[in-house]
CSV table of C-alpha atoms in Angstrom, one decimal:
chain,number,residue,atom,x,y,z
K,16,MET,CA,72.5,89.4,74.4
K,17,LEU,CA,74.6,91.2,71.5
K,18,GLN,CA,75.0,89.1,68.4
K,19,LYS,CA,78.1,87.1,67.6
K,20,VAL,CA,80.3,89.0,65.4
K,21,TRP,CA,83.5,88.5,63.4
K,22,VAL,CA,86.1,90.6,65.8
K,23,SER,CA,89.1,92.1,63.3
K,24,SER,CA,91.5,91.2,66.5
K,25,PRO,CA,93.5,88.5,67.4
K,26,GLY,CA,92.3,88.6,71.0
K,27,SER,CA,91.1,85.8,73.1
K,28,TRP,CA,89.6,86.8,76.5
K,29,ALA,CA,86.5,84.4,77.3
K,30,LEU,CA,88.3,81.9,79.2
K,31,GLN,CA,87.5,81.6,83.2
K,32,GLU,CA,89.2,79.4,86.1
K,33,SER,CA,86.9,76.6,87.2
K,34,ASN,CA,86.8,74.4,90.6
K,35,SER,CA,85.2,70.9,90.3
K,36,HIS,CA,85.2,68.8,93.5
K,37,ARG,CA,83.6,66.0,94.6
K,38,GLN,CA,81.9,66.2,98.1
K,39,GLY,CA,83.0,63.7,100.8
K,40,LYS,CA,86.4,62.6,99.0
K,41,LYS,CA,89.5,63.7,100.2
K,42,ARG,CA,91.4,63.5,97.0
K,43,CYS,CA,89.7,65.3,93.8
K,44,TRP,CA,89.9,63.5,90.2
K,45,LYS,CA,92.3,65.7,89.3
K,46,CYS,CA,94.7,64.3,91.9
K,47,ARG,CA,94.1,60.8,90.5
K,48,PHE,CA,94.7,62.0,87.1
K,49,VAL,CA,98.1,63.2,88.2
K,50,ARG,CA,98.8,60.0,90.3
K,51,THR,CA,98.7,58.0,87.0
K,52,ILE,CA,101.5,59.3,85.9
K,53,ILE,CA,103.3,59.7,89.1
K,54,GLN,CA,103.1,56.0,90.3
K,55,HIS,CA,104.5,53.7,87.7
K,56,PRO,CA,104.7,49.9,89.1
K,57,CYS,CA,108.0,48.3,88.2
K,58,ARG,CA,107.6,46.4,84.9
K,59,ARG,CA,109.6,43.5,86.2
K,60,HIS,CA,107.2,43.0,89.1
K,61,ALA,CA,103.9,43.7,87.8
K,62,PRO,CA,101.6,41.3,86.4
K,63,LYS,CA,101.4,41.6,82.6
K,64,ARG,CA,98.2,43.7,81.7
K,65,SER,CA,95.8,42.7,78.9
K,66,ARG,CA,95.3,44.7,75.8
K,67,ARG,CA,92.5,46.4,77.1
K,68,GLU,CA,94.1,47.5,80.3
K,69,ARG,CA,97.1,48.8,78.2
K,70,MET,CA,94.5,50.6,76.3
K,71,LEU,CA,92.9,52.5,79.2
K,72,ARG,CA,96.3,53.3,80.7
K,73,LYS,CA,97.0,55.0,77.5
K,74,ILE,CA,93.7,56.8,77.2
K,75,GLN,CA,94.3,57.9,81.1
K,76,ILE,CA,97.6,59.3,80.2
K,77,CYS,CA,96.4,61.4,77.0
K,78,LEU,CA,93.3,62.9,78.9
K,79,CYS,CA,95.9,63.5,81.8
K,80,PHE,CA,98.3,65.4,79.4
K,81,CYS,CA,95.4,67.4,77.9
K,82,PHE,CA,94.2,68.4,81.5
K,83,VAL,CA,97.6,69.6,82.6
K,84,SER,CA,97.9,71.6,79.1
K,85,GLY,CA,94.4,73.4,79.5
K,86,LEU,CA,95.3,74.3,83.3
K,87,LEU,CA,98.7,75.7,82.0
K,88,TYR,CA,96.9,77.7,79.3
K,89,GLU,CA,94.2,79.3,82.2
K,90,ILE,CA,97.1,80.3,84.1
K,91,SER,CA,98.8,81.7,81.6
K,92,LEU,CA,95.5,83.7,81.0
K,93,LEU,CA,95.6,85.0,84.7
K,94,SER,CA,99.1,86.3,84.4
K,95,SER,CA,99.4,90.1,84.5
K,96,SER,CA,99.0,90.9,81.0
K,97,VAL,CA,96.8,88.8,79.1
K,98,PHE,CA,97.8,90.4,75.7
K,99,SER,CA,101.5,90.0,75.9
K,100,TYR,CA,102.0,86.3,76.2
K,101,LEU,CA,99.2,84.6,74.0
K,102,PRO,CA,99.9,83.4,70.4
K,103,MET,CA,96.6,84.9,68.9
K,104,GLY,CA,94.5,84.1,65.9
K,105,GLN,CA,90.6,84.9,64.9
K,106,HIS,CA,88.5,84.6,67.4
K,107,TYR,CA,84.6,85.1,67.4
K,108,LEU,CA,83.6,86.8,70.6
K,109,THR,CA,80.1,89.0,71.1
K,110,PRO,CA,80.9,92.5,72.3
K,111,GLU,CA,79.0,91.7,75.4
K,112,GLN,CA,82.0,89.4,76.2
K,113,VAL,CA,84.7,91.6,75.5
K,114,LEU,CA,82.9,94.5,77.4
K,115,ASN,CA,82.0,92.4,80.4
K,116,LEU,CA,85.6,92.3,81.4
K,117,GLY,CA,85.3,95.7,82.3
K,118,LYS,CA,87.9,98.6,81.9
K,119,SER,CA,87.2,99.2,78.2
K,120,ILE,CA,88.2,102.0,76.1
K,121,ILE,CA,85.5,102.8,73.6
K,122,PHE,CA,85.5,104.4,70.5
K,123,LEU,CA,82.5,105.2,68.2
K,124,GLU,CA,82.1,106.0,64.4
K,125,THR,CA,78.4,106.7,64.1
K,126,THR,CA,79.0,107.5,60.1
K,127,GLU,CA,78.4,104.6,57.5
K,128,ARG,CA,82.3,104.9,56.3
K,129,LEU,CA,84.0,101.5,56.6
K,130,GLU,CA,87.7,102.7,56.1
K,131,PRO,CA,88.6,104.6,59.3
K,132,PRO,CA,90.8,107.8,58.4
K,133,PRO,CA,94.4,108.3,59.7
K,134,LEU,CA,93.5,110.2,62.6
K,135,VAL,CA,90.8,107.5,63.8
K,136,SER,CA,93.3,105.0,63.4
K,137,CYS,CA,95.9,106.9,65.3
K,138,SER,CA,93.3,107.4,68.3
K,139,VAL,CA,92.7,103.6,68.4
K,140,GLU,CA,96.4,102.6,68.0
K,141,SER,CA,97.7,105.3,70.7
K,142,ALA,CA,95.1,103.8,73.1
K,143,ALA,CA,96.3,100.2,72.5
K,144,ARG,CA,99.6,101.0,72.9
K,145,ILE,CA,98.9,103.1,76.1
K,146,TYR,CA,96.5,100.8,77.7
K,147,GLN,CA,97.9,97.3,76.8
K,148,ASP,CA,96.3,95.2,79.5
K,149,ARG,CA,92.8,96.6,78.4
K,150,PRO,CA,90.5,96.0,75.6
K,151,ILE,CA,90.3,98.7,72.8
K,152,ILE,CA,86.8,98.8,71.0
K,153,LEU,CA,86.0,100.3,67.9
K,154,PHE,CA,82.2,100.3,67.3
K,155,MET,CA,81.3,101.0,63.6
K,156,ARG,CA,78.0,101.9,62.3
K,157,GLY,CA,78.8,100.9,58.8
K,158,LEU,CA,79.7,97.4,60.1
K,159,ASN,CA,77.1,94.4,60.1
K,160,ASN,CA,77.1,90.9,61.2
K,161,GLU,CA,77.7,89.8,57.7
K,162,THR,CA,80.5,91.9,57.1
K,163,ALA,CA,83.7,89.7,57.0
K,164,LEU,CA,86.9,92.0,57.2
K,165,ASP,CA,90.2,90.1,57.9
K,166,MET,CA,93.9,90.9,57.8
K,167,ASN,CA,94.0,90.8,54.1
K,168,THR,CA,91.2,93.2,53.7
K,169,SER,CA,91.5,95.9,51.2
K,170,TYR,CA,90.9,98.5,53.9
K,171,ALA,CA,94.5,99.3,55.2
K,172,ALA,CA,93.3,100.5,58.6
K,173,PHE,CA,91.6,97.4,59.5
K,174,SER,CA,94.6,95.5,58.8
K,175,LEU,CA,96.6,98.1,60.5
K,176,LEU,CA,94.4,97.6,63.8
K,177,SER,CA,93.6,93.8,63.5
K,178,SER,CA,97.2,93.4,64.1
K,179,MET,CA,97.1,94.9,67.7
K,180,LYS,CA,96.6,92.3,70.2
K,181,ASN,CA,93.9,94.2,72.3
K,182,VAL,CA,91.7,95.7,69.6
K,183,PHE,CA,88.2,94.8,68.8
K,184,ILE,CA,86.1,96.0,66.2
K,185,PHE,CA,82.1,95.4,66.3
K,186,PRO,CA,79.3,96.9,64.6
K,187,LEU,CA,77.5,99.5,66.5
K,188,GLN,CA,73.7,98.2,67.1
K,189,MET,CA,72.3,101.1,68.7
K,190,GLU,CA,69.0,99.4,69.7
K,191,THR,CA,70.6,96.6,71.6
K,192,ILE,CA,72.8,99.0,73.0
K,193,PHE,CA,69.8,101.2,74.4
K,194,GLN,CA,68.0,98.1,75.9
K,195,GLU,CA,67.2,98.3,79.6
K,196,THR,CA,68.0,102.3,79.5
K,197,PRO,CA,66.0,105.5,79.4
K,198,LEU,CA,67.2,105.9,75.7
K,199,LEU,CA,65.3,103.0,74.3
K,200,PRO,CA,62.1,104.9,74.1
K,201,TRP,CA,63.7,107.9,72.6
K,202,TYR,CA,65.3,105.9,69.7
K,203,ASN,CA,61.9,104.1,69.0
K,204,GLN,CA,60.4,107.3,68.3
K,205,VAL,CA,63.0,109.4,66.7
K,206,VAL,CA,63.3,109.5,62.8
K,207,PRO,CA,67.2,109.9,62.1
K,208,GLU,CA,66.7,111.4,58.6
K,209,GLN,CA,64.7,114.1,60.2
K,210,GLU,CA,67.3,115.2,62.8
K,211,LYS,CA,70.2,117.8,61.7
K,212,ASN,CA,72.8,116.5,64.1
K,213,TRP,CA,71.9,112.9,63.9
K,214,VAL,CA,75.5,111.4,63.7
K,215,HIS,CA,76.3,113.6,66.7
K,216,VAL,CA,73.4,113.0,68.6
K,217,SER,CA,73.5,109.3,68.2
K,218,SER,CA,77.1,109.1,69.2
K,219,ASP,CA,76.2,111.0,72.3
K,220,ALA,CA,73.4,108.6,73.1
K,221,SER,CA,75.6,105.4,72.6
K,222,ARG,CA,78.6,106.5,74.4
K,223,LEU,CA,76.2,107.2,77.7
K,224,ALA,CA,74.7,104.0,77.2
K,225,LEU,CA,77.9,101.9,76.7
K,226,ILE,CA,79.8,103.4,79.7
K,227,TRP,CA,76.9,103.1,81.6
K,228,LYS,CA,76.2,99.4,81.0
K,229,TYR,CA,79.9,98.1,81.0
K,230,GLY,CA,81.9,100.8,82.7
K,231,GLY,CA,85.4,102.1,81.0
K,232,ILE,CA,86.5,105.1,79.2
K,233,TYR,CA,85.0,106.4,76.4
K,234,MET,CA,87.0,108.8,73.9
K,235,ASP,CA,86.2,110.6,70.7
K,236,THR,CA,88.1,109.2,67.5
K,237,ASP,CA,90.4,112.5,67.2
K,238,VAL,CA,91.8,111.9,70.9
K,239,ILE,CA,95.6,110.8,70.8
K,240,SER,CA,96.5,109.0,73.9
K,241,ILE,CA,100.1,109.7,75.7
K,242,ARG,CA,99.9,108.6,79.0
K,243,PRO,CA,97.3,106.5,81.1
K,244,ILE,CA,94.4,108.3,83.1
K,245,PRO,CA,94.5,107.4,86.8
K,246,GLN,CA,91.0,108.3,87.6
K,247,GLN,CA,88.2,105.8,87.1
K,248,SER,CA,85.4,108.6,87.8
K,249,PHE,CA,86.1,111.5,85.8
K,250,LEU,CA,84.7,114.4,83.4
K,251,ALA,CA,87.0,116.3,81.1
K,252,ALA,CA,87.1,119.8,81.5
K,253,GLN,CA,87.2,121.6,78.2
K,254,LYS,CA,87.5,125.0,79.8
K,255,SER,CA,86.9,126.3,83.3
K,256,ARG,CA,83.2,125.5,84.2
K,257,PHE,CA,82.5,123.6,81.2
K,258,SER,CA,82.7,119.9,80.7
K,259,SER,CA,83.3,118.1,77.3
K,260,ASN,CA,81.9,114.6,76.3
K,261,GLY,CA,84.3,113.7,74.4
K,262,ILE,CA,86.5,112.0,77.2
K,263,PHE,CA,84.9,110.8,80.3
K,264,GLY,CA,85.1,107.4,82.3
K,265,PHE,CA,82.8,105.7,84.9
K,266,PRO,CA,82.5,102.3,86.7
K,267,ALA,CA,79.6,100.2,85.3
K,268,ARG,CA,75.9,101.1,86.8
K,269,HIS,CA,77.4,104.7,87.7
K,270,LYS,CA,74.4,106.9,89.1
K,271,PHE,CA,75.6,110.1,87.2
K,272,VAL,CA,75.4,108.5,84.0
K,273,TRP,CA,72.1,107.0,84.2
K,274,ASP,CA,71.0,110.4,85.2
K,275,CYS,CA,72.6,111.8,82.2
K,276,MET,CA,70.6,109.7,79.7
K,277,GLU,CA,67.4,110.7,82.0
K,278,ASN,CA,68.3,114.1,81.3
K,279,PHE,CA,69.3,113.2,77.6
K,280,VAL,CA,65.8,112.3,76.7
K,281,LEU,CA,63.8,115.0,79.0
K,282,LYS,CA,65.6,117.9,77.5
K,283,TYR,CA,66.2,116.8,74.2
K,284,ASN,CA,66.7,119.2,71.1
K,285,GLY,CA,68.2,117.8,68.2
K,286,ASN,CA,68.3,121.0,66.2
K,287,ILE,CA,71.0,122.6,68.9
K,288,TRP,CA,74.5,120.9,68.3
K,289,GLY,CA,75.7,120.0,71.7
K,290,ASN,CA,72.7,119.8,73.7
K,291,GLN,CA,73.2,116.2,74.4
K,292,GLY,CA,76.9,116.3,74.6
K,293,PRO,CA,78.8,118.8,76.3
K,294,PHE,CA,75.7,121.0,77.4
K,295,LEU,CA,74.3,118.0,78.9
K,296,MET,CA,77.4,117.0,80.9
K,297,THR,CA,78.2,120.6,82.2
K,298,ARG,CA,74.3,121.0,83.5
K,299,MET,CA,74.5,117.4,84.9
K,300,LEU,CA,77.8,118.4,86.8
K,301,LYS,CA,76.1,122.0,88.0
K,302,THR,CA,73.5,120.1,89.6
K,303,LEU,CA,76.0,118.2,91.7
K,304,CYS,CA,78.3,121.0,92.9
K,305,ASN,CA,79.4,124.8,92.4
K,306,LEU,CA,82.0,124.9,89.5
K,307,THR,CA,84.6,127.3,90.0
K,308,ASP,CA,87.6,128.3,87.9
K,309,PHE,CA,90.6,126.2,87.5
K,310,GLN,CA,94.0,127.8,89.0
K,311,GLY,CA,97.0,126.2,87.7
K,312,THR,CA,96.7,122.5,86.7
K,313,GLU,CA,95.1,121.6,89.7
K,314,ASP,CA,92.0,119.1,89.1
K,315,HIS,CA,88.3,119.6,90.9
K,316,SER,CA,86.6,116.8,92.8
K,317,CYS,CA,82.8,116.7,93.3
K,318,GLN,CA,81.0,114.0,95.0
K,319,ASN,CA,83.5,111.6,93.9
K,320,ILE,CA,83.7,112.5,90.3
K,321,SER,CA,87.0,114.2,89.2
K,322,PHE,CA,86.5,117.2,87.0
K,323,LEU,CA,89.8,117.2,85.2
K,324,ASN,CA,91.9,120.2,84.3
K,325,PRO,CA,91.7,121.6,80.8
K,326,GLN,CA,95.3,120.8,80.6
K,327,ARG,CA,94.8,117.2,80.7
K,328,PHE,CA,93.0,116.9,77.5
K,329,TYR,CA,92.5,120.3,75.8
K,330,PRO,CA,96.1,122.1,76.3
K,331,ILE,CA,95.2,123.8,72.8
K,332,PRO,CA,92.0,125.3,73.1
K,333,TYR,CA,89.5,124.9,70.3
K,334,PRO,CA,89.8,128.5,68.9
K,335,ALA,CA,93.6,127.6,68.4
K,336,TRP,CA,93.1,123.9,67.1
K,337,GLY,CA,95.0,124.8,63.8
K,338,ARG,CA,98.1,124.9,65.9
K,339,TYR,CA,98.3,121.0,65.7
K,340,TYR,CA,98.9,121.3,61.7
K,341,GLN,CA,101.6,124.0,62.2
K,342,VAL,CA,105.3,123.7,62.7
K,343,TRP,CA,106.5,124.7,65.9
K,344,ASP,CA,110.1,126.0,66.7
K,345,LYS,CA,109.9,124.1,69.9
K,346,SER,CA,107.5,121.4,70.5
K,347,PRO,CA,105.2,121.5,73.6
K,348,SER,CA,106.0,118.7,76.2
K,349,PHE,CA,102.3,118.2,77.4
K,350,ASN,CA,103.7,117.0,80.4
K,351,HIS,CA,100.3,117.7,82.6
K,352,SER,CA,98.2,115.9,79.6
K,353,TYR,CA,97.1,112.2,79.3
K,354,ALA,CA,95.6,112.7,76.0
K,355,LEU,CA,95.2,115.4,73.2
K,356,HIS,CA,92.0,116.3,71.6
K,357,LEU,CA,92.7,117.4,67.8
K,358,TRP,CA,89.6,119.3,67.2
K,359,ASN,CA,88.5,117.3,64.3
K,360,PHE,CA,85.0,118.8,64.1
K,361,MET,CA,86.6,122.4,63.7
K,362,ASN,CA,88.7,120.9,61.2
K,363,ARG,CA,86.6,122.4,58.1
K,364,ASN,CA,89.0,122.5,55.6
K,365,ARG,CA,90.1,118.8,56.3
K,366,LYS,CA,93.8,119.6,57.3
K,367,VAL,CA,95.6,115.9,57.4
K,368,VAL,CA,99.0,114.9,58.4
K,369,GLU,CA,101.6,114.7,55.8
K,370,ALA,CA,105.0,112.9,55.8
K,371,GLY,CA,107.8,115.3,56.2
K,372,SER,CA,105.8,118.4,56.8
K,373,ASN,CA,107.2,118.9,60.5
K,374,THR,CA,104.1,119.9,62.0
K,375,LEU,CA,102.9,119.0,65.5
K,376,ALA,CA,100.5,116.7,64.5
K,377,GLU,CA,103.0,114.8,62.5
K,378,LYS,CA,105.2,114.6,65.6
K,379,LEU,CA,102.5,113.2,67.5
K,380,TYR,CA,101.6,110.4,65.1
K,381,LYS,CA,105.3,109.2,65.1
K,382,THR,CA,105.6,109.1,68.7
K,383,TYR,CA,102.0,107.6,69.7
K,384,CYS,CA,100.8,105.8,66.8
K,385,PRO,CA,104.0,104.8,64.8
K,386,THR,CA,102.1,102.2,62.6
K,387,THR,CA,99.4,104.4,61.3
K,388,TYR,CA,102.4,106.9,60.6
K,389,GLU,CA,104.3,104.3,58.5
K,390,ASP,CA,101.0,103.7,56.8
K,391,LEU,CA,101.0,107.1,56.0
K,392,ILE,CA,104.4,107.4,54.4
K,393,GLN,CA,103.9,103.9,52.4
K,394,ASN,CA,100.7,105.7,50.8
K,395,ALA,CA,102.6,108.9,50.2
K,396,LYS,CA,105.2,106.9,48.4
K,397,HIS,CA,102.6,105.2,46.2
K,398,ARG,CA,101.1,108.5,45.2
K,399,ASP,CA,104.1,109.7,44.2
K,400,LEU,CA,105.2,106.8,41.7
K,401,PRO,CA,104.6,107.5,38.4
K,402,SER,CA,101.4,105.8,36.9
K,403,PRO,CA,102.1,103.5,33.8
K,404,GLU,CA,100.4,106.1,31.4
K,405,ASP,CA,102.7,108.8,32.7
K,406,ALA,CA,105.7,106.6,32.1
């Protein structure tokens, strides 16, 4: 079991409907509770009750009220949208409790930083808005079980994300995640300090283990969601005949993901960037089917795995990544896209979204992560205010 940890999200998930019946009786105890309220004998004809009987009757009524309230609450949890109708507070849930509900959208932060930058915040926020009926989980390597971050934390992004009902933030505990997978022996032997690309390699491994165990969709933290992905088992083509591992989704315990974990260990080479990432996904997909070039905007399918057209997530290819931070005469509609990958790994000069710049990225922030964008504007205003020394 994963350890219990504070969740910086006002979400409650772990209620289940229960059925208790006593065998051999036509009426259950629930019915008798309700009957105590419905059947009131007329006071004028009823004999006087003792003080003890009156007290027992009051206790019965109180218990019945509590039972009915709890039943109504459970019914509300089972309504069409868990997140839309519940008054939320701070809750203590394990990652496993949230993940076991299935259909999670998973993000990973494998650096030690505790303040998610705006692009990470935008990625998580946009997913939370597009997938309002699904848990959005951000695993962070820098967190631990003693870290207590709440709505009043000095980290602005935590306050922003924790205000969203379906966002959960958990520590990334790799040894726990890798349990019962082919990755655990590899993890126990590898020396992170000696790994050239450990941040990327550890992320590649963690996403495979999480999706295999619990199912759902994995997304990189530089992916902005713009509409729901309809497929359940899919890989994202970065270009023809080449798969990304920045976005993919499968049901829990899918054989393809297990095979990827085995190949991860068998072909491990941490000195080659992407060897356990997109190159792994591509070579494993090639073992199942003959990859061909995409024509138009159609998707490919191979043994019940959808290989989605590059237009779905990569309409702007990586050589042209800088166009996201340029001003367009006419912004593209992205009608064929489910999400947009902003190629942060290519962003060596650390270009950022600036309020008022009118770049394509700024317009995406305004549309798909407006709270993050509003926070950007506020921070820009604070930076522009003169300091007391300047005054």
